[in-house]
């Protein structure tokens, strides 16, 4: 799964997600399915996916350089 574009309805773990179409940010408190964006419109939302900003497990966005 591309964590930069996770389609609506995908099952994800808790974390923060940013709408790829409008930049709206949502927080998922627990594992569940991603909802459509609250600003969703077929005219403005063509990607219909979320970017995973933070979460558990599969996002090695470690702010510390680690050699
Ligand atoms: Zn949106």
PDB file of C-alpha atoms and ligand atoms in Angstrom:
ATOM      1  CA  UNK A   1       0.000   0.000   0.000  1.00  0.00           C
ATOM      2  CA  UNK A   2       1.254   3.459  -0.871  1.00  0.00           C
ATOM      3  CA  UNK A   3       1.026   5.372   2.388  1.00  0.00           C
ATOM      4  CA  UNK A   4       1.113   8.641   0.474  1.00  0.00           C
ATOM      5  CA  UNK A   5      -2.204   7.862  -1.164  1.00  0.00           C
ATOM      6  CA  UNK A   6      -4.396   5.506   0.813  1.00  0.00           C
ATOM      7  CA  UNK A   7      -7.845   5.222  -0.794  1.00  0.00           C
ATOM      8  CA  UNK A   8     -11.053   6.027   1.052  1.00  0.00           C
ATOM      9  CA  UNK A   9     -12.367   2.985   2.824  1.00  0.00           C
ATOM     10  CA  UNK A  10      -8.990   1.394   3.395  1.00  0.00           C
ATOM     11  CA  UNK A  11      -8.465  -0.269   6.717  1.00  0.00           C
ATOM     12  CA  UNK A  12      -5.768   1.585   8.641  1.00  0.00           C
ATOM     13  CA  UNK A  13      -4.367   1.708  12.128  1.00  0.00           C
ATOM     14  CA  UNK A  14      -4.565   4.763  14.357  1.00  0.00           C
ATOM     15  CA  UNK A  15      -2.762   7.819  13.096  1.00  0.00           C
ATOM     16  CA  UNK A  16      -3.063  11.152  11.363  1.00  0.00           C
ATOM     17  CA  UNK A  17      -4.067  11.468   7.748  1.00  0.00           C
ATOM     18  CA  UNK A  18      -4.082  14.381   5.324  1.00  0.00           C
ATOM     19  CA  UNK A  19      -6.468  14.630   2.403  1.00  0.00           C
ATOM     20  CA  UNK A  20      -4.464  14.540  -0.814  1.00  0.00           C
ATOM     21  CA  UNK A  21      -7.008  16.724  -2.553  1.00  0.00           C
ATOM     22  CA  UNK A  22      -7.673  19.548  -0.095  1.00  0.00           C
ATOM     23  CA  UNK A  23      -5.199  19.110   2.746  1.00  0.00           C
ATOM     24  CA  UNK A  24      -7.784  18.473   5.433  1.00  0.00           C
ATOM     25  CA  UNK A  25      -6.328  16.507   8.321  1.00  0.00           C
ATOM     26  CA  UNK A  26      -8.087  13.808  10.303  1.00  0.00           C
ATOM     27  CA  UNK A  27      -7.006  11.700  13.213  1.00  0.00           C
ATOM     28  CA  UNK A  28      -7.986   8.088  13.492  1.00  0.00           C
ATOM     29  CA  UNK A  29      -8.219   7.074  17.136  1.00  0.00           C
ATOM     30  CA  UNK A  30      -8.244   3.379  16.472  1.00  0.00           C
ATOM     31  CA  UNK A  31      -7.988   0.863  13.701  1.00  0.00           C
ATOM     32  CA  UNK A  32     -10.835   1.367  11.288  1.00  0.00           C
ATOM     33  CA  UNK A  33     -11.707   2.290   7.733  1.00  0.00           C
ATOM     34  CA  UNK A  34     -10.752   5.675   6.359  1.00  0.00           C
ATOM     35  CA  UNK A  35     -13.828   7.826   5.712  1.00  0.00           C
ATOM     36  CA  UNK A  36     -14.263  10.045   2.685  1.00  0.00           C
ATOM     37  CA  UNK A  37     -12.980  13.561   3.238  1.00  0.00           C
ATOM     38  CA  UNK A  38     -15.497  15.809   4.983  1.00  0.00           C
ATOM     39  CA  UNK A  39     -14.980  18.303   2.161  1.00  0.00           C
ATOM     40  CA  UNK A  40     -15.455  15.668  -0.487  1.00  0.00           C
ATOM     41  CA  UNK A  41     -16.802  16.796  -3.821  1.00  0.00           C
ATOM     42  CA  UNK A  42     -16.403  14.968  -7.092  1.00  0.00           C
ATOM     43  CA  UNK A  43     -15.246  18.238  -8.635  1.00  0.00           C
ATOM     44  CA  UNK A  44     -12.457  18.972  -6.195  1.00  0.00           C
ATOM     45  CA  UNK A  45     -11.510  15.507  -5.029  1.00  0.00           C
ATOM     46  CA  UNK A  46     -10.048  13.444  -7.802  1.00  0.00           C
ATOM     47  CA  UNK A  47      -7.426  11.427  -5.976  1.00  0.00           C
ATOM     48  CA  UNK A  48      -9.841  10.337  -3.251  1.00  0.00           C
ATOM     49  CA  UNK A  49      -7.112   9.224  -0.928  1.00  0.00           C
ATOM     50  CA  UNK A  50      -5.319  10.149   2.262  1.00  0.00           C
ATOM     51  CA  UNK A  51      -1.670  10.619   3.054  1.00  0.00           C
ATOM     52  CA  UNK A  52      -0.482   8.964   6.229  1.00  0.00           C
ATOM     53  CA  UNK A  53       1.239  11.675   8.289  1.00  0.00           C
ATOM     54  CA  UNK A  54       1.838   9.652  11.390  1.00  0.00           C
ATOM     55  CA  UNK A  55       0.933   6.281  12.606  1.00  0.00           C
ATOM     56  CA  UNK A  56       2.126   3.063  14.011  1.00  0.00           C
ATOM     57  CA  UNK A  57       4.288   0.473  12.461  1.00  0.00           C
ATOM     58  CA  UNK A  58       4.794   1.136   8.809  1.00  0.00           C
ATOM     59  CA  UNK A  59       5.961   4.740   8.697  1.00  0.00           C
ATOM     60  CA  UNK A  60       9.671   5.043   9.410  1.00  0.00           C
ATOM     61  CA  UNK A  61       9.623   8.819   9.552  1.00  0.00           C
ATOM     62  CA  UNK A  62      12.251   8.954  12.229  1.00  0.00           C
ATOM     63  CA  UNK A  63      13.312  12.561  12.860  1.00  0.00           C
ATOM     64  CA  UNK A  64      16.657  11.413  14.148  1.00  0.00           C
ATOM     65  CA  UNK A  65      19.416  10.441  11.761  1.00  0.00           C
ATOM     66  CA  UNK A  66      20.288   6.903  12.598  1.00  0.00           C
ATOM     67  CA  UNK A  67      23.299   5.373  10.973  1.00  0.00           C
TER      68      UNK A  67
HETATM   69 ZN1  LIG B   1     -10.349  16.701   1.099  1.00  0.00          ZN
END
